[in-house]
mmCIF file of C-alpha atoms in Angstrom:
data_model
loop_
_atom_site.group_PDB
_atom_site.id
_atom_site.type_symbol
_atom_site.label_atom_id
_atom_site.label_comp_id
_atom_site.label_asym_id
_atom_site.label_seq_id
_atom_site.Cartn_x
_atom_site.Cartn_y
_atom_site.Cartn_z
ATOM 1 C CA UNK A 1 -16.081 11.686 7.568
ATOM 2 C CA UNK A 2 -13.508 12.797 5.163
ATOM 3 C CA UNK A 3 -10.576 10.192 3.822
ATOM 4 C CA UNK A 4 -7.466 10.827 2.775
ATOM 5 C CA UNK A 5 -7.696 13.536 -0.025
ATOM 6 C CA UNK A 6 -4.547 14.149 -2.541
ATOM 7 C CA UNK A 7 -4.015 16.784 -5.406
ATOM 8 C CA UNK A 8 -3.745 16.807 -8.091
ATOM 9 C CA UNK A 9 -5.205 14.182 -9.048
ATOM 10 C CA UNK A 10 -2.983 14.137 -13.025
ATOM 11 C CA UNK A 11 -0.582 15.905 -13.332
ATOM 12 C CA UNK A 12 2.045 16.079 -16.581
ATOM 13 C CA UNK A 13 4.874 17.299 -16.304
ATOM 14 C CA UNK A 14 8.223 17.907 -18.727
ATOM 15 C CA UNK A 15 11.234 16.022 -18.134
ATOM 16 C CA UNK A 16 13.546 18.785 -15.758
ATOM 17 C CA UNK A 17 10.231 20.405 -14.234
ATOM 18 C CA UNK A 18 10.030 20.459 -10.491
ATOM 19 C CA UNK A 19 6.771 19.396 -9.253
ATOM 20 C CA UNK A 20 5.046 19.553 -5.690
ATOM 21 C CA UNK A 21 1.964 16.965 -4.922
ATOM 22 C CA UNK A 22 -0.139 17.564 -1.666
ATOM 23 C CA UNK A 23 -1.600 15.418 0.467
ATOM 24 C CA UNK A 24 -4.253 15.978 3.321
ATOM 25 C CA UNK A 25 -4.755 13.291 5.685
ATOM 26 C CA UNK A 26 -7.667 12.142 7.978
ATOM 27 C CA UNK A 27 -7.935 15.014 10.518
ATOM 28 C CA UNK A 28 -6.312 13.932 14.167
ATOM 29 C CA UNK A 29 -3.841 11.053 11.902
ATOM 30 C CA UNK A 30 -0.229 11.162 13.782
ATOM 31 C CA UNK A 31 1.382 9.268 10.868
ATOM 32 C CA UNK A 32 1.491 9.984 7.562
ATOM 33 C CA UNK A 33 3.393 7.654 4.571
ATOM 34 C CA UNK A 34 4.187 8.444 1.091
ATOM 35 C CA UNK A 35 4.414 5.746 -1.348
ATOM 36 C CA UNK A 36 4.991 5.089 -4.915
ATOM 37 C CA UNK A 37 3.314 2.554 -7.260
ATOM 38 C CA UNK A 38 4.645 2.354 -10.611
ATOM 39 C CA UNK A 39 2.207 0.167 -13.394
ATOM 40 C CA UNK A 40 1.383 -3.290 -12.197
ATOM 41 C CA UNK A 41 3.274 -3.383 -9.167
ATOM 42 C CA UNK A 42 2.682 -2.589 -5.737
ATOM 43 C CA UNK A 43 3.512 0.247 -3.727
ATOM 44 C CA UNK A 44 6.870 1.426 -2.539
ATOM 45 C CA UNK A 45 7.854 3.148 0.510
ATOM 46 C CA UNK A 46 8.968 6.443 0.261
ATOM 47 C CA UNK A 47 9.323 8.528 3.348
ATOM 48 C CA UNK A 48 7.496 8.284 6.894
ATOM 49 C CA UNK A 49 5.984 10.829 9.532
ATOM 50 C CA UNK A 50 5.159 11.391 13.027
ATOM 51 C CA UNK A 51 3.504 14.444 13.266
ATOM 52 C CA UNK A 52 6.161 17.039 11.745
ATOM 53 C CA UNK A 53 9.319 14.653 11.829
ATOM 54 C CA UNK A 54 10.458 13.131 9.462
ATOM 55 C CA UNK A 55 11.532 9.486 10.549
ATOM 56 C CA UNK A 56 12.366 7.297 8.054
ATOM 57 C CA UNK A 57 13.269 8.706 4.214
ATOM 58 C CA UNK A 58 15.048 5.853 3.283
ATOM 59 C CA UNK A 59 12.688 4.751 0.176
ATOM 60 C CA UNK A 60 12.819 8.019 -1.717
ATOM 61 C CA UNK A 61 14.779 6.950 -5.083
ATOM 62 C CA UNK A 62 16.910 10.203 -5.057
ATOM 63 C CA UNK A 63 18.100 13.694 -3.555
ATOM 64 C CA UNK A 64 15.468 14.640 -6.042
ATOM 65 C CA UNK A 65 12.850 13.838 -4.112
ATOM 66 C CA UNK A 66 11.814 15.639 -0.587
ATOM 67 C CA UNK A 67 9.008 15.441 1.486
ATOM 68 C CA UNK A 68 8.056 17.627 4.356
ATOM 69 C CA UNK A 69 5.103 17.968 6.704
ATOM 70 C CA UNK A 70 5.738 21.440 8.407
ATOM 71 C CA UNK A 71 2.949 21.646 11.136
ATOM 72 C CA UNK A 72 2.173 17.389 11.197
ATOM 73 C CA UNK A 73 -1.118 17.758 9.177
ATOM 74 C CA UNK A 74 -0.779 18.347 5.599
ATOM 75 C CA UNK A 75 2.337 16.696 3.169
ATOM 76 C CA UNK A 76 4.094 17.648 0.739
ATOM 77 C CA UNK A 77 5.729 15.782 -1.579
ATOM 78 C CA UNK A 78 8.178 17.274 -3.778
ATOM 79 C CA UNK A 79 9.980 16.539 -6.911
ATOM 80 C CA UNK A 80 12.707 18.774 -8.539
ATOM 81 C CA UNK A 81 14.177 18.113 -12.188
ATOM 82 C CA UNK A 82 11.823 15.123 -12.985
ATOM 83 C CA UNK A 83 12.710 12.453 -15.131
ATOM 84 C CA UNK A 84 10.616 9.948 -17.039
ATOM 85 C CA UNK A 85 11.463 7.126 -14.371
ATOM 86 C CA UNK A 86 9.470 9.279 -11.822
ATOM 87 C CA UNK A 87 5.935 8.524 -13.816
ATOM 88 C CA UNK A 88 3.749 6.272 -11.387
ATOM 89 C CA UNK A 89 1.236 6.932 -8.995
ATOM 90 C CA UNK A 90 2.205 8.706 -5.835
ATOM 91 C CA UNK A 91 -0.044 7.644 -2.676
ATOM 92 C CA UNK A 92 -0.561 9.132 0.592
ATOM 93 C CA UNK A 93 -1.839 7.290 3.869
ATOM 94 C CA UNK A 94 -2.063 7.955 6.606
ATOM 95 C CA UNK A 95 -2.771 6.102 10.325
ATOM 96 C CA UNK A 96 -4.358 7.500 14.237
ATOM 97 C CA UNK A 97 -1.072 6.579 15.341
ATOM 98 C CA UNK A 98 2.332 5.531 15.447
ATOM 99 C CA UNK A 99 1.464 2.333 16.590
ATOM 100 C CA UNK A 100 1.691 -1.268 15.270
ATOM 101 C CA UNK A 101 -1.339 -2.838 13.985
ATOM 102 C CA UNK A 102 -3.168 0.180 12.673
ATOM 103 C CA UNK A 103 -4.708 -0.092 9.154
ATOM 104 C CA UNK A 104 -3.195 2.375 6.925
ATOM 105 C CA UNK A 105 -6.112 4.616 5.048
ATOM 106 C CA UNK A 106 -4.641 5.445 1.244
ATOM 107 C CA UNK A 107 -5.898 8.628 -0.744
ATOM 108 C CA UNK A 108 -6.862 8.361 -4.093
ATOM 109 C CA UNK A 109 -3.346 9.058 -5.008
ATOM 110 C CA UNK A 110 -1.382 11.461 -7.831
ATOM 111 C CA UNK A 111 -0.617 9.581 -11.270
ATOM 112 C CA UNK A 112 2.294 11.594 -12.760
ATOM 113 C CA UNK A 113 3.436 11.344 -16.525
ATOM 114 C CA UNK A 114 6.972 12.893 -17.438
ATOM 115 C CA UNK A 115 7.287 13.592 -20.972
ATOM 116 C CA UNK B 1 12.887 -4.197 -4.155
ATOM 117 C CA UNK B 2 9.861 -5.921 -3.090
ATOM 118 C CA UNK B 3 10.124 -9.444 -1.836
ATOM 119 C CA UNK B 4 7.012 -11.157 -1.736
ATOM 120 C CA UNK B 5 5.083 -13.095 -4.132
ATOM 121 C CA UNK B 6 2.137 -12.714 -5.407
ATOM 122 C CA UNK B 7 0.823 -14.659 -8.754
ATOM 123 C CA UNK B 8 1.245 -12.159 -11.215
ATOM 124 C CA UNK B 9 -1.551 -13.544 -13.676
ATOM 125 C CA UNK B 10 -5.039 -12.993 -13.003
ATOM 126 C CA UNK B 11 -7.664 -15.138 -11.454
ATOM 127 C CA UNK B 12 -10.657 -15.710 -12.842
ATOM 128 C CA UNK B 13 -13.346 -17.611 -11.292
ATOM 129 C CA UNK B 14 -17.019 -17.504 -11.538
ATOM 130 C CA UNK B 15 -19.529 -15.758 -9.159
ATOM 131 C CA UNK B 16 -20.451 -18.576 -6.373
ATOM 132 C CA UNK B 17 -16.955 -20.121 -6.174
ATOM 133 C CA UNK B 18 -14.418 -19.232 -3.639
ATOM 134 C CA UNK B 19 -11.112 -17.370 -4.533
ATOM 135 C CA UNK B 20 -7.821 -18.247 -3.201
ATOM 136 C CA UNK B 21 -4.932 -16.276 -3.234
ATOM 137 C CA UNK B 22 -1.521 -16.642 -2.136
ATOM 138 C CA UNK B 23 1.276 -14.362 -0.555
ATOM 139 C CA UNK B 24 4.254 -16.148 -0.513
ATOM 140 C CA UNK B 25 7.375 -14.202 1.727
ATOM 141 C CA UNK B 26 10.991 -15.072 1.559
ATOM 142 C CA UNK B 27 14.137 -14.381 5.027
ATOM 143 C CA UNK B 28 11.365 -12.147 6.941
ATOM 144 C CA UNK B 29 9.636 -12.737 9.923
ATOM 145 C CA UNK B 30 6.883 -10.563 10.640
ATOM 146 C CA UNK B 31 4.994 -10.248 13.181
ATOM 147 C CA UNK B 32 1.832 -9.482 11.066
ATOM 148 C CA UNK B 33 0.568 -9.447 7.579
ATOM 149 C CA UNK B 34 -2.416 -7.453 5.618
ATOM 150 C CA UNK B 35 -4.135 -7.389 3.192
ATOM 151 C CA UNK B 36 -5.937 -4.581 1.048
ATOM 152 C CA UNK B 37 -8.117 -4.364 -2.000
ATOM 153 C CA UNK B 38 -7.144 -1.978 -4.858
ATOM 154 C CA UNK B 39 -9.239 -0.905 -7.655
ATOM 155 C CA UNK B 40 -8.709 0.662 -11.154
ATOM 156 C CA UNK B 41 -7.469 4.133 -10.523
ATOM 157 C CA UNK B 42 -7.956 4.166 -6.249
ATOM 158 C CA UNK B 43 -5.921 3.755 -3.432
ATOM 159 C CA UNK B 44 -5.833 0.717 -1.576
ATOM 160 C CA UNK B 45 -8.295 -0.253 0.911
ATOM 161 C CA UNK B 46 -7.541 -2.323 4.107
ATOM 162 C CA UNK B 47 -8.835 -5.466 4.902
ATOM 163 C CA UNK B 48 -7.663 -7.572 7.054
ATOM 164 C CA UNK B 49 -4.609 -7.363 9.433
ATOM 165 C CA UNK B 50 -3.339 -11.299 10.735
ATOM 166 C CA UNK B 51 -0.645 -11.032 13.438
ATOM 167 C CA UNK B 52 2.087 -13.871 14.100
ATOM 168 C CA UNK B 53 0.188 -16.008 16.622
ATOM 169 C CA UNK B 54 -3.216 -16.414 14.705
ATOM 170 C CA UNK B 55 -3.842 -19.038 12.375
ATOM 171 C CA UNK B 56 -6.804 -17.488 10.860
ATOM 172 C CA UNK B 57 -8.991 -14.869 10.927
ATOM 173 C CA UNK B 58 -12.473 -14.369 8.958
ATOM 174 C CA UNK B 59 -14.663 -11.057 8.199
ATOM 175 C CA UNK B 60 -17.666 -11.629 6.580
ATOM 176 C CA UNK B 61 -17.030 -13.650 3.434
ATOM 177 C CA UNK B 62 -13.505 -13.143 3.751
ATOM 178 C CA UNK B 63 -10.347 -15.895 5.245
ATOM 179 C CA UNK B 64 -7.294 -15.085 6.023
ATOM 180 C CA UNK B 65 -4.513 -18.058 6.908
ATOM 181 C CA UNK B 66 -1.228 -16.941 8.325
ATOM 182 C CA UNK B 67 1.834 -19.783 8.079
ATOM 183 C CA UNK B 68 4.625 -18.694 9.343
ATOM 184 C CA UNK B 69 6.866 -22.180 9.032
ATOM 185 C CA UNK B 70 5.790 -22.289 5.100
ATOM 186 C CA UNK B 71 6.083 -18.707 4.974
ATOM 187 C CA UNK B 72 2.375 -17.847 3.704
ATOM 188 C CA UNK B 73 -0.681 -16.465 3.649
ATOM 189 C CA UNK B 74 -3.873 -17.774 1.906
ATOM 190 C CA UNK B 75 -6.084 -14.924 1.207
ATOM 191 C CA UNK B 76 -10.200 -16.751 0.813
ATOM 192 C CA UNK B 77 -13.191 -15.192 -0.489
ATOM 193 C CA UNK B 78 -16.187 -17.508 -0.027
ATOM 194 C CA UNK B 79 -19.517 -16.916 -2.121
ATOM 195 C CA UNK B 80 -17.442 -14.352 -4.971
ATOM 196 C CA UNK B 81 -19.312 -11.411 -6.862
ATOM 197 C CA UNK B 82 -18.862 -9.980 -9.375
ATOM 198 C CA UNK B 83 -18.103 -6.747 -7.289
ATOM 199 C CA UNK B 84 -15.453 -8.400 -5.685
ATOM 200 C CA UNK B 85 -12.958 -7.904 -9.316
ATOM 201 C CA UNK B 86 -10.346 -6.056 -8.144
ATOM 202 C CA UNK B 87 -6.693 -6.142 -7.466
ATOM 203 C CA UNK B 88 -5.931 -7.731 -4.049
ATOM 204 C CA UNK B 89 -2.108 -6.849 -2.645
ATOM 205 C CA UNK B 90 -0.351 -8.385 0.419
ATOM 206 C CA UNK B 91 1.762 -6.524 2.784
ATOM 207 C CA UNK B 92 4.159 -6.669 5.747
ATOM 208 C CA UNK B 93 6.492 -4.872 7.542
ATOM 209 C CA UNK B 94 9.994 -7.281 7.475
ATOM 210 C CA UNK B 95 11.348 -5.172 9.841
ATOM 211 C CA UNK B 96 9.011 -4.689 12.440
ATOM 212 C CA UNK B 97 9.578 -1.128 12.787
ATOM 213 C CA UNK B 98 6.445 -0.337 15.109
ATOM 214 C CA UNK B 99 5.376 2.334 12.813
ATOM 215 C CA UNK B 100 4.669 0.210 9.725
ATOM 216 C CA UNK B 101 7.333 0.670 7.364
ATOM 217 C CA UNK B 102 5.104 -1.707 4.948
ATOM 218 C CA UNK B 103 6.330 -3.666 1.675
ATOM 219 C CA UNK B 104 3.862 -4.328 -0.510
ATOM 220 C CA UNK B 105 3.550 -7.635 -3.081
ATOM 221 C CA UNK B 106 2.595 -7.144 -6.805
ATOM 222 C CA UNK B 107 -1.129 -7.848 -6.093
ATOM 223 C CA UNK B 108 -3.192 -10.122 -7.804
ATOM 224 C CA UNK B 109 -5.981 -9.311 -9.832
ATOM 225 C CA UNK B 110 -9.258 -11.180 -9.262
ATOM 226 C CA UNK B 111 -12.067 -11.786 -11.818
ATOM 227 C CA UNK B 112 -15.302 -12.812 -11.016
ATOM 228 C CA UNK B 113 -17.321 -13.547 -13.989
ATOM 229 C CA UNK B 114 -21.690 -13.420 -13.566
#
């Protein structure tokens, strides 16, 4: 079956452009994460779903970033007035359920370059 | 920021040996730890999950160890192949959230030379 599918895949950007980044997770997943991995590290938490709400947004760096998930399938991720400390990789994943002890299945995830 | 270690510097071994590597966590107590596999340009890809109350669990070629007094896990890979290079990342949720609110380690790169 289908996996976690993001797009773009690249995308540049100038510093002060808004961007949006989409994410489509496994059909039927109830939660849906948004992470960020810069070069050589790990990823971050960004923002978590449950369906449509938003529970926990307490990783995204700034009021710069918002996510939303309107009808608890496909995410958006959006960035307004980007700066160059925005460029890293930006990965989805997503899980069956809200539950503990679920593997989390990542998308191929969005690298973004600010110039 | 992240709190758990990882050794930043690659390992490189050679195909046949076993691979060992660590995940080292600092004032958390989780009740479970995983661990995925990340290659060059992909997303991470689970592996194994090791709750609190297990001392181990296997999959194939692959050991997992789960200390909780030292504060570790030891990640194994028995018989290693060459297809087995990639970058190999730790992760836990500290605050047990129920929904996975995971932090990830640094990962650790793994070479396996022919």
């Amino acid at each position: 079956g289908a996996g976690v599918s993001q797009s773009p895949r690249y995308k540049v950007a100038k510093r002060g452009q808004d961007v949006a980044l989409r994410c489509d997770p496994i059909s039927g997943h109830v939660s849906l994460f948004w992470y960020q991995q810069a070069l050589g590290q790990g990823p971050e938490f960004l923002t978590y779903f449950q369906n449509e709400a938003q529970l926990d947004k307490s990783g995204l760096p700034s009021d710069r970033f918002f996510a939303e998930r309107p009808e608890g399938s496909v995410s958006t991720l959006k960035i307004q007035r980007t700066q160059q400390e925005d460029s890293a990789v930006y990965l989805c994943a997503s899980t069956p359920s809200g539950q503990t002890y679920n593997e989390q299945f990542f998308g191929p995830g969005t690298r973004l370059t600010v110039l | 920021s992240q709190k758990i270690e990882q050794n930043s510097e690659a390992l490189n071994i050679q195909e046949g040996k076993t691979a060992t590597l660590t995940c080292n966590y600092t004032n958390y107590s989780p009740a479970y730890l995983q661990w995925y596999r990340q290659d060059p340009g992909r997303g991470p890809v689970f592996l194994l999950l090791i709750r609190e109350n297990e001392k181990e669990k296997r999959k194939e070629r692959l050991k997992v160890t789960f200390d909780t007094t030292l504060k570790q896990s030891l990640f194994h890979i028995t018989a290693s192949q060459p297809a087995d290079s990639a970058t190999y990342l730790c992760a836990l949720d500290p605050q047990n959230t129920g929904f996975q609110k995971l932090v990830f380690g640094t990962g650790t790169r793994l070479l396996v030379s022919p």
